[in-house]
Amino acid sequence: MRTKQFKSESKKLMDMMINSIYTHKEIFLREIISNSSDALDKLYFISLTDTKVGIKPDEFKIDIKIDKENRTLTVSDNGIGMTEDELDKNLGTIAKSGSFDFKSENGESENVDIIGQFGVGFYSTFMVSDKVVVESKAYGSDTAFRWTSTGADGYTIEPCERTSVGTTVIMHIKPDTDDEKYSEFLDQYKIRDLVKKHSDYIRHPIVMAFTTKKAVEGKEGEYEDVTEIRTLNSMIPIWKRPKKEVKDEDYNNFYKEKFSDYQDPLTVISSSTEGTATYKALLFIPKHPPFDYYTKEFEKGLQLYSKGVLIMEKCPDLLPDYFSFVKGLVDSEDLSLNISREMLQHDAQLKLIEKTLEKKIKSELEKMLKNEREKYEEFFKAFGVGLKFGVYNDFGMHAEVLKDLLIFKSSKQGKFVTLKEYIEAMPEGQDTIYYACGETEERIDLIPQCDTVKDKGFDILYLTENVDEFCLMMLREYDGKKFMNVCDENLNLDSDDEKKELEAENEAAKDMFSAMKEVLGDKINAVRFTNKLKKHPVCLTSEGGLSLEMEKTLNAMPGAADNKVKAQLVLEISASHKIAEKLKKLYNDDPETLKKYTKLLYGEACLIGGKPIDDPAEHSELVCELML
Ligand code: ADP
């Protein structure tokens, strides 16, 4: 028999397990039991439609045996079992290699943390064992196989004797050392407590022969050992236990194990409904997006149970896209056990559950927004982008549901505010919601138009994410108040007299502006004077609803190269700035220099507005010419 080597990444993990100083070594038992439970579920599921299985629902079980003499701890199940191939594949490679690769460059100390971070499953047995034997017979197969490994050296697989379908994992517990008392894993009380602690909710019985001393009847003072088979777990799934009986820690541990997260969830939502749809749901909002959350590979969905039996690992129809960050499960009383995926999609019951879950998630988020602002901000940092896309997608169909969950940083209040809070804080005379776009708040503060709005005492929402402006455009207005980009040409905070005066000035300088526009060609739509600038001489504004930021975002999208969009820009010059007089003078005396100044001013406006200069070489030459 040839000894096979573990795949390289598994080998690394194996080494780590063997030498682990991980403080929660005891989790190996939970991992082994949870594998058995999955295997039982799989065979049970088959047994619903296939009478050949021949096991009654209440005969599925997990059996634990302790052999102190031989220092073995054995966990058996009558689940689906593994073929030779599956033994090789499943136990020879670490299952979640994706997440492992992710962290594999870390040093020793962090390595230890991986054990806590990811459900490394079967491999954790090597934290407490120096040899592990797995005997298994797969459902539908005639031959059983034995997988043996003493750790990093690799493993062997050979045929073995076994009549019944299922799997037995025999762990040879390591000898005690000065620091580690591995023998505790051969103690029946310890094992009982561990099962209770980590695996109580497993829905199949976990049984063990338990030996206690009992008084011998009729003989006072005499005791004898009595061995009885005990079921160690209560078998009530955590979501079926009364909420007040379940500790936060229980929910957190359940979440981390079931959904392979290394952090506690941000929030746990448990809900149950009776009536038109009878179900229990246990939902979690994670603290952080999973590493593939913003990729195409990410699949949303909740686990779907029917009367306590898992029928689908990820049911996407239970969650709207904009709440795809939610993890958890739904256990329904009304679904048929062997309903197919195709049928599920059209199941009215499921649609009803989705609708109620959506409402529940929304109301929990609103509660958090109201009562736990810091926590909500943490949530929004992680998943806010998804909500904003939710507003934007499907032509704004879900905008109503989501608009009150949005928060943006406010310039005036220096913190995140909802749209409602923005409006509530508006001073008299303000009837528009102002926002400005840029990469960072600091950059946005440099936009010349911001000064004008701030000077009026109006608040500005900082939009720093690409989707932000699209999201607000989709909303169009909030509570009757329109949104306006401070760079929009329609930004006009002048009084009627001021407006008239400006109009007259623009009219008078009409010819000069035409000459200037000619120099810049189709880069801009027009040149004109404005009152909206305080310190700065120039700025760019956009006409027709497509802002500079939107232009940047749209053109950066995949496939945009051949079909670029262009914001319609206006070069605005401060009417009160000294440069205005200078330009008028040049128009009369020195048209050639006016051309150069026009180019320079346009360059400046681009720089300030965060738009790259079209011809940096020419710009710098013109600047030098002025210097010399
Ligand atoms: P995970 O359980 O996270 O997939 P494990 O390393 O614990 O990772 O197990 C790897 C795979 O081995 C499981 O996905 C399952 O297919 C198989 N397996 C483990 N234990 C059993 C068992 N008792 N019965 C059947 N298959 C099992």
XYZ file of C-alpha atoms and ligand atoms in Angstrom:
655
model
C 0.000 0.000 0.000
C 1.368 3.371 -1.024
C 1.389 6.256 1.405
C -0.100 9.317 -0.199
C 1.022 12.829 0.578
C -1.415 15.522 1.553
C -1.869 18.302 -0.982
C 0.662 20.983 -0.174
C -1.713 23.454 1.413
C -3.282 20.697 3.494
C 0.159 19.682 4.631
C 0.828 23.155 5.924
C -2.413 23.097 7.800
C -1.707 19.648 9.098
C 1.625 20.812 10.532
C -0.145 23.679 12.172
C -2.730 21.426 13.710
C -0.189 19.017 15.081
C 1.882 21.767 16.632
C -0.989 23.977 17.520
C -1.007 25.856 20.744
C -4.591 26.741 19.964
C -6.430 27.183 23.213
C -9.675 25.747 22.001
C -8.465 22.290 21.112
C -11.798 20.953 22.255
C -13.501 22.224 19.081
C -12.308 19.082 17.237
C -15.247 17.178 18.711
C -17.745 19.725 17.473
C -16.231 19.509 13.983
C -16.385 15.720 13.868
C -19.952 15.667 15.174
C -21.050 18.305 12.728
C -19.579 16.261 9.827
C -21.501 13.240 11.054
C -24.671 15.243 11.368
C -24.313 16.475 7.766
C -23.777 12.894 6.609
C -26.916 11.804 8.465
C -28.921 14.637 6.923
C -27.796 13.600 3.452
C -28.841 9.980 3.878
C -32.052 10.948 5.638
C -32.891 13.154 2.703
C -32.377 10.271 0.287
C -34.449 7.992 2.506
C -37.461 10.224 1.971
C -37.769 9.094 -1.614
C -35.698 5.906 -1.671
C -36.986 2.979 0.377
C -33.763 1.038 -0.221
C -32.023 3.085 2.498
C -33.859 1.014 5.066
C -33.203 3.254 8.050
C -36.140 4.714 9.944
C -36.039 8.477 10.691
C -35.431 7.900 14.400
C -32.631 5.406 13.806
C -30.149 7.958 12.484
C -27.635 8.638 15.210
C -24.130 9.566 16.238
C -22.361 7.205 18.583
C -19.430 8.173 20.807
C -17.185 5.542 22.413
C -14.369 6.016 24.848
C -11.669 3.366 25.240
C -9.363 4.489 28.040
C -7.061 1.505 27.787
C -6.265 2.012 24.143
C -6.606 5.784 24.478
C -9.107 6.068 21.647
C -12.133 8.277 21.213
C -14.466 7.021 18.480
C -17.309 8.838 16.756
C -19.554 6.761 14.465
C -22.537 7.623 12.348
C -24.903 5.745 10.072
C -24.891 8.569 7.540
C -24.115 8.598 3.850
C -20.490 7.448 4.193
C -17.603 8.017 1.786
C -16.294 6.052 -1.176
C -12.572 5.400 -1.612
C -12.425 8.384 -3.903
C -14.239 10.618 -1.467
C -11.984 9.578 1.396
C -9.045 10.531 -0.772
C -10.502 13.807 -1.941
C -12.290 14.980 1.197
C -9.682 14.047 3.766
C -6.615 14.551 1.570
C -7.310 18.175 0.723
C -8.529 20.933 2.892
C -12.051 21.736 1.812
C -11.962 25.481 2.113
C -8.647 26.024 0.413
C -9.927 29.334 -0.976
C -10.053 30.922 2.409
C -6.820 29.265 3.364
C -4.881 30.670 0.411
C -6.148 34.006 1.470
C -4.125 33.933 4.649
C -1.385 31.454 3.932
C 1.451 33.976 3.899
C 0.990 34.761 7.564
C 3.528 33.999 10.223
C 3.312 31.384 12.916
C 1.319 33.327 15.476
C -1.353 34.299 13.011
C -1.414 30.779 11.700
C -2.805 29.722 15.001
C -5.621 32.138 14.475
C -6.669 30.504 11.221
C -7.932 27.610 13.229
C -10.343 29.936 14.916
C -11.091 31.842 11.754
C -12.149 29.074 9.459
C -13.902 25.835 10.094
C -10.933 23.646 9.337
C -13.078 20.701 10.160
C -11.646 17.252 10.112
C -8.034 18.395 10.419
C -8.635 19.698 13.902
C -8.581 16.086 15.130
C -4.804 16.242 14.845
C -4.663 18.805 17.623
C -5.510 16.050 20.071
C -4.633 12.837 18.209
C -1.376 11.369 16.985
C -3.191 8.938 14.732
C -6.602 9.090 13.117
C -8.389 6.195 11.423
C -11.541 6.714 9.366
C -13.533 3.677 8.276
C -16.361 4.348 5.917
C -18.845 2.645 3.664
C -20.712 4.844 1.243
C -24.408 4.430 0.583
C -24.816 2.334 -2.546
C -21.311 0.882 -2.372
C -20.270 -2.739 -1.604
C -16.843 -2.072 -0.232
C -15.736 -0.238 2.849
C -12.409 1.596 3.103
C -10.056 2.570 5.857
C -8.165 5.869 5.784
C -5.246 6.065 8.205
C -2.914 8.921 9.002
C -0.421 9.748 11.685
C -0.230 13.341 10.560
C 2.210 15.099 8.325
C 3.639 11.880 6.851
C 0.590 11.444 4.674
C -2.138 8.843 4.679
C -3.060 5.403 3.406
C -6.334 4.023 2.127
C -7.145 0.283 2.081
C -10.269 -1.867 1.918
C -11.672 -2.989 5.265
C -14.478 -4.981 6.808
C -17.672 -3.105 7.552
C -21.228 -4.218 6.986
C -23.290 -1.106 7.603
C -23.299 2.149 5.693
C -21.751 5.058 7.572
C -18.503 6.391 8.962
C -16.397 5.746 12.042
C -13.651 8.151 13.093
C -11.169 6.659 15.561
C -8.950 9.220 17.229
C -5.841 7.966 19.050
C -5.498 10.572 21.743
C -1.993 11.989 22.302
C -0.111 11.153 25.526
C -0.265 13.831 28.213
C 2.548 16.344 28.457
C 3.482 18.726 31.264
C 1.310 21.425 29.723
C -1.461 19.464 28.096
C -3.707 16.882 29.677
C -5.023 15.214 26.532
C -6.478 12.443 28.691
C -9.390 14.687 29.516
C -10.761 13.815 26.095
C -11.091 10.249 27.339
C -13.211 11.313 30.274
C -16.925 10.640 29.866
C -17.972 13.720 31.854
C -15.739 15.984 29.803
C -17.101 14.571 26.550
C -20.674 14.902 27.800
C -20.060 18.551 28.694
C -18.414 19.286 25.355
C -21.336 17.833 23.440
C -23.731 19.882 25.533
C -21.659 23.004 25.023
C -21.017 22.885 21.280
C -23.385 20.368 19.732
C -26.560 20.491 21.757
C -28.705 21.665 18.831
C -27.654 18.819 16.486
C -30.977 17.305 15.527
C -29.838 13.678 15.605
C -29.234 11.902 18.896
C -25.616 11.818 20.043
C -25.381 8.772 22.262
C -22.678 7.438 24.563
C -22.357 4.588 27.009
C -22.268 6.257 30.407
C -21.023 4.489 33.520
C -22.103 5.589 36.968
C -21.922 4.095 40.427
C -25.211 2.962 41.821
C -26.059 1.617 45.248
C -26.618 -2.124 45.209
C -30.141 -2.838 46.298
C -30.403 -4.545 49.657
C -26.690 -4.155 50.394
C -26.066 -0.945 52.229
C -22.790 0.805 51.484
C -22.129 -1.282 48.404
C -21.926 0.253 44.960
C -21.652 -1.178 41.499
C -20.860 0.259 38.066
C -23.932 0.640 35.921
C -23.551 1.403 32.242
C -26.392 2.875 30.272
C -26.694 4.443 26.860
C -27.454 8.132 27.178
C -28.429 10.734 24.673
C -26.192 13.706 25.382
C -27.848 16.449 23.352
C -31.266 18.045 23.637
C -31.685 17.936 19.829
C -33.602 21.204 19.782
C -32.151 23.434 17.100
C -31.076 26.807 18.413
C -33.735 28.629 16.395
C -36.457 26.575 18.001
C -35.379 27.326 21.533
C -37.146 30.157 23.357
C -35.185 33.365 22.751
C -34.665 34.114 26.408
C -33.057 30.735 26.987
C -30.392 31.295 24.358
C -27.360 33.326 25.355
C -25.815 35.848 22.952
C -22.721 33.715 23.012
C -24.697 30.691 21.803
C -26.035 32.624 18.838
C -22.582 33.986 18.073
C -20.945 30.580 18.200
C -23.664 29.057 16.098
C -23.212 31.805 13.519
C -19.438 31.495 13.388
C -19.529 27.768 12.963
C -22.383 27.561 10.484
C -21.328 30.451 8.308
C -17.549 30.182 8.599
C -16.924 33.631 9.981
C -14.141 34.417 12.427
C -15.963 37.366 13.942
C -19.176 37.554 15.910
C -22.077 38.903 13.892
C -22.978 42.582 14.229
C -26.580 41.722 14.942
C -28.760 38.694 15.405
C -32.345 38.830 14.183
C -34.635 36.066 15.246
C -38.214 36.037 14.185
C -41.084 33.653 14.011
C -44.417 33.985 12.331
C -47.557 31.992 12.446
C -50.552 32.302 10.181
C -50.374 32.519 6.408
C -46.736 31.447 6.498
C -45.501 29.568 9.518
C -41.761 29.730 9.905
C -38.914 30.548 12.185
C -36.008 32.613 10.922
C -32.627 33.189 12.493
C -30.731 35.874 10.647
C -27.340 37.466 11.109
C -25.818 40.660 9.828
C -22.072 40.086 9.622
C -19.563 42.680 10.801
C -17.709 42.625 7.514
C -18.354 41.532 3.942
C -17.024 38.097 3.022
C -13.906 38.306 0.884
C -15.840 37.539 -2.319
C -18.791 39.822 -1.524
C -18.086 42.314 -4.266
C -17.267 39.682 -6.895
C -19.425 37.757 -9.321
C -18.704 34.566 -7.406
C -20.681 35.709 -4.377
C -24.006 33.944 -3.960
C -26.641 35.345 -1.677
C -29.116 33.145 0.104
C -30.389 31.671 3.330
C -30.380 28.071 4.442
C -33.810 26.618 4.007
C -35.154 24.005 6.405
C -38.427 22.220 6.273
C -39.531 21.080 9.716
C -35.961 21.046 10.963
C -34.473 19.271 7.940
C -32.091 21.173 5.691
C -33.446 21.136 2.149
C -31.332 23.835 0.550
C -27.959 25.272 1.524
C -28.410 28.658 -0.159
C -31.886 29.643 -1.167
C -31.534 32.933 -3.060
C -35.271 33.545 -3.318
C -35.519 34.340 0.361
C -33.519 37.566 0.173
C -33.823 40.652 -2.005
C -30.517 41.584 -3.669
C -30.036 44.687 -1.577
C -30.084 42.609 1.608
C -27.743 39.980 0.182
C -25.331 40.532 3.090
C -27.741 38.809 5.474
C -26.838 35.262 6.503
C -28.973 32.783 8.313
C -31.738 30.291 7.946
C -35.440 29.831 7.617
C -37.270 26.818 8.948
C -40.728 26.493 7.465
C -43.548 24.256 8.544
C -45.369 24.521 5.243
C -42.853 23.482 2.624
C -42.823 20.031 1.202
C -39.611 18.152 2.001
C -38.829 17.015 -1.501
C -39.729 20.164 -3.339
C -37.402 20.778 -6.277
C -35.384 23.911 -6.851
C -37.443 24.861 -9.887
C -40.660 24.501 -7.963
C -39.266 26.515 -5.079
C -38.819 29.524 -7.313
C -42.529 29.678 -7.930
C -43.593 28.767 -4.468
C -46.057 31.331 -3.144
C -45.152 30.418 0.410
C -41.562 31.296 -0.198
C -42.476 34.641 -1.759
C -44.525 35.425 1.295
C -41.623 34.565 3.570
C -39.301 36.769 1.514
C -41.654 39.706 1.869
C -41.968 39.356 5.629
C -38.224 38.851 6.023
C -37.555 41.981 4.001
C -39.809 43.977 6.311
C -38.202 42.454 9.367
C -34.657 43.176 8.219
C -35.611 46.719 7.320
C -37.244 47.392 10.656
C -34.251 45.934 12.534
C -31.929 48.202 10.571
C -34.143 51.185 11.300
C -34.093 50.321 14.961
C -30.327 50.131 14.913
C -30.132 53.430 13.042
C -32.262 55.061 15.686
C -30.905 53.495 18.853
C -27.376 52.345 18.086
C -25.940 54.886 15.705
C -22.313 53.784 15.999
C -23.209 50.214 15.237
C -25.288 51.334 12.289
C -22.392 53.347 10.910
C -20.212 50.251 11.182
C -22.869 48.336 9.293
C -23.185 51.046 6.667
C -19.442 51.183 6.138
C -19.507 47.486 5.327
C -22.728 47.209 3.346
C -24.023 50.720 2.578
C -22.854 50.507 -1.025
C -25.215 47.579 -1.519
C -28.146 49.613 -0.235
C -27.262 52.479 -2.563
C -27.134 50.133 -5.532
C -30.455 48.811 -4.302
C -31.941 52.290 -4.663
C -30.440 52.688 -8.123
C -31.096 49.241 -9.612
C -34.332 48.123 -11.243
C -35.133 51.711 -12.223
C -35.575 52.791 -8.646
C -38.238 50.216 -7.866
C -36.940 49.693 -4.352
C -36.017 53.288 -3.608
C -38.979 53.725 -1.288
C -37.949 50.766 0.877
C -34.366 51.877 1.155
C -34.261 55.673 1.158
C -34.560 56.035 4.925
C -31.679 53.642 5.495
C -29.182 55.850 3.673
C -26.694 57.973 5.550
C -24.211 60.486 4.175
C -21.543 62.589 5.841
C -22.722 66.130 6.449
C -20.375 69.107 6.070
C -22.143 71.151 8.687
C -22.765 68.519 11.310
C -19.492 66.681 10.774
C -21.182 63.305 11.091
C -23.357 60.922 9.135
C -26.965 62.017 8.722
C -30.041 60.533 7.140
C -31.862 62.510 4.460
C -34.602 63.160 6.962
C -32.141 64.562 9.481
C -30.635 66.765 6.785
C -34.031 68.276 6.038
C -34.935 68.698 9.692
C -31.782 70.761 10.233
C -32.333 72.996 7.188
C -32.429 76.727 8.014
C -35.248 78.901 6.769
C -34.871 79.846 3.142
C -33.293 76.564 2.083
C -35.445 74.387 -0.120
C -32.877 72.143 -1.787
C -30.670 69.299 -0.572
C -27.114 70.144 -1.611
C -24.440 67.588 -2.235
C -20.950 67.553 -3.684
C -18.893 64.710 -5.146
C -15.221 63.854 -4.911
C -12.786 61.176 -3.874
C -12.481 62.391 -0.306
C -14.105 64.939 1.964
C -10.933 67.019 1.825
C -11.065 67.157 -1.960
C -14.721 68.052 -1.936
C -14.008 70.954 0.414
C -11.743 72.385 -2.282
C -14.558 72.656 -4.808
C -15.055 76.434 -5.129
C -18.854 76.242 -5.249
C -18.909 74.602 -1.805
C -17.861 77.878 -0.194
C -20.896 79.697 -1.551
C -23.306 77.082 -0.250
C -21.606 76.913 3.132
C -21.548 80.703 3.446
C -25.311 80.700 3.126
C -25.400 78.434 6.170
C -26.499 75.441 4.118
C -25.355 71.886 4.716
C -23.619 69.821 2.020
C -23.693 66.031 1.814
C -20.294 64.621 0.914
C -20.613 61.949 -1.738
C -17.400 59.982 -1.943
C -18.573 56.789 -3.577
C -19.180 56.293 -7.287
C -22.692 55.058 -6.810
C -23.722 57.949 -4.528
C -24.807 60.504 -7.077
C -26.575 57.914 -9.231
C -28.456 56.845 -6.143
C -29.623 60.396 -5.362
C -30.506 61.024 -9.004
C -32.718 57.973 -8.871
C -34.461 59.310 -5.758
C -34.881 62.672 -7.516
C -36.201 64.267 -4.310
C -36.766 63.547 -0.673
C -39.830 64.826 1.126
C -40.508 67.272 -1.703
C -36.962 68.669 -1.626
C -34.888 68.296 -4.757
C -31.255 67.257 -4.734
C -28.653 69.506 -6.296
C -24.999 69.017 -7.025
C -23.171 72.201 -5.975
C -21.460 72.019 -9.384
C -24.753 72.154 -11.242
C -25.171 75.242 -13.420
C -28.524 75.842 -11.756
C -26.924 76.475 -8.394
C -28.052 80.015 -7.877
C -28.179 81.553 -4.470
C -28.340 85.174 -5.626
C -31.098 87.628 -4.789
C -33.314 88.871 -7.617
C -31.355 92.123 -7.919
C -28.069 90.294 -8.022
C -29.435 87.980 -10.698
C -30.480 90.924 -12.861
C -27.148 92.626 -12.462
C -25.281 89.484 -13.450
C -27.493 88.919 -16.468
C -26.678 92.423 -17.665
C -22.961 91.860 -17.211
C -23.101 88.598 -19.107
C -25.034 90.238 -21.893
C -22.464 93.008 -22.152
C -19.579 90.535 -22.349
C -21.338 88.250 -24.835
C -18.855 88.721 -27.645
C -15.865 88.205 -25.429
C -17.331 84.909 -24.207
C -17.901 83.754 -27.788
C -14.263 84.435 -28.552
C -13.197 82.499 -25.472
C -15.512 79.605 -26.269
C -13.968 79.391 -29.735
C -10.526 78.863 -28.184
C -11.785 75.922 -26.129
C -13.870 74.324 -28.885
C -16.169 71.520 -27.811
C -14.488 71.079 -24.444
C -17.135 73.370 -23.052
C -20.604 74.564 -23.952
C -20.267 78.164 -22.821
C -18.294 80.723 -20.840
C -19.949 83.179 -18.460
C -19.674 85.229 -15.301
C -20.977 83.945 -11.998
C -21.572 85.255 -8.489
C -21.212 81.869 -6.841
C -17.466 81.971 -6.308
C -15.880 83.495 -3.224
C -12.090 83.217 -3.436
C -11.612 81.290 -6.655
C -11.514 82.958 -10.074
C -13.044 80.034 -12.040
C -14.988 76.832 -11.826
C -16.623 74.264 -14.061
C -20.313 73.592 -13.781
C -22.349 71.050 -15.646
C -25.539 71.435 -17.635
C -28.182 68.845 -18.269
C -27.865 66.560 -15.258
C -24.698 64.640 -16.085
C -22.040 65.769 -13.621
C -18.271 65.508 -13.971
C -18.213 62.742 -11.341
C -20.857 60.771 -13.195
C -18.888 61.176 -16.395
C -15.827 59.738 -14.667
C -17.760 56.814 -13.201
C -19.614 55.901 -16.372
C -16.473 56.061 -18.482
C -14.585 53.852 -16.043
C -17.139 51.073 -16.385
C -16.226 47.944 -18.306
C -17.115 48.306 -21.991
C -17.363 52.092 -21.810
C -14.261 52.717 -23.938
C -16.129 52.832 -27.257
C -19.060 54.703 -25.941
C -17.796 57.499 -23.773
C -20.224 59.948 -22.252
C -19.402 63.632 -21.825
C -20.647 66.061 -19.235
C -21.814 69.363 -20.731
C -19.522 71.857 -19.035
C -19.667 75.591 -18.580
C -16.589 77.603 -17.675
C -17.737 80.099 -15.078
C -15.654 83.100 -14.113
C -16.109 85.003 -10.891
C -17.705 88.338 -11.771
C -16.213 89.996 -8.709
C -12.687 88.685 -9.187
C -9.988 90.994 -10.556
C -9.487 88.574 -13.429
C -12.884 89.602 -14.848
C -11.661 93.138 -15.474
C -8.389 91.874 -16.857
C -10.186 89.680 -19.401
C -12.380 92.535 -20.591
C -9.303 94.664 -21.070
C -7.479 91.957 -23.009
C -10.493 91.437 -25.230
C -10.199 95.019 -26.355
C -6.395 95.431 -26.405
C -4.751 92.056 -26.865
C -6.910 89.211 -28.246
C -3.880 86.868 -28.583
C -3.154 87.003 -24.863
C -6.852 86.533 -24.125
C -6.637 83.199 -25.946
C -3.769 82.073 -23.741
C -5.508 83.239 -20.583
C -8.634 81.362 -21.613
C -6.672 78.139 -21.890
C -4.998 78.794 -18.553
C -8.274 79.506 -16.790
C -9.847 76.376 -18.221
C -6.834 74.367 -17.012
C -7.202 75.829 -13.548
C -10.912 75.058 -13.468
C -10.170 71.459 -14.427
C -7.559 71.118 -11.701
C -9.848 72.510 -9.040
C -12.752 70.373 -10.213
C -10.676 67.185 -10.107
C -10.647 66.685 -13.883
C -7.334 65.887 -15.578
C -5.949 68.666 -17.779
C -6.225 67.775 -21.480
C -2.774 69.057 -22.391
C -0.531 69.406 -19.319
C 2.517 70.313 -21.447
C 0.788 73.260 -23.053
C -0.586 74.351 -19.684
C 2.819 74.338 -18.061
C 4.352 76.225 -20.998
C 1.743 78.924 -20.682
C 2.399 79.225 -16.970
C 6.151 79.586 -17.620
C 5.540 82.225 -20.227
C 3.748 84.263 -17.591
C 6.610 83.851 -15.167
C 9.328 85.022 -17.513
P -16.141 20.569 5.937
O -16.976 19.743 6.860
O -16.008 21.975 6.369
O -16.497 20.415 4.489
P -14.107 18.726 6.755
O -12.607 18.749 6.600
O -14.607 18.639 8.132
O -14.629 20.007 6.041
O -14.681 17.532 5.927
C -14.378 17.393 4.581
C -15.435 16.561 3.882
O -15.325 15.190 4.243
C -16.861 16.914 4.229
O -17.312 18.004 3.463
C -17.599 15.620 3.871
O -17.860 15.553 2.484
C -16.574 14.577 4.189
N -16.850 13.985 5.516
C -16.252 14.269 6.693
N -16.754 13.539 7.699
C -17.706 12.751 7.150
C -18.626 11.768 7.659
N -18.664 11.460 8.959
N -19.455 11.154 6.786
C -19.449 11.477 5.465
N -18.616 12.399 4.931
C -17.773 13.025 5.755
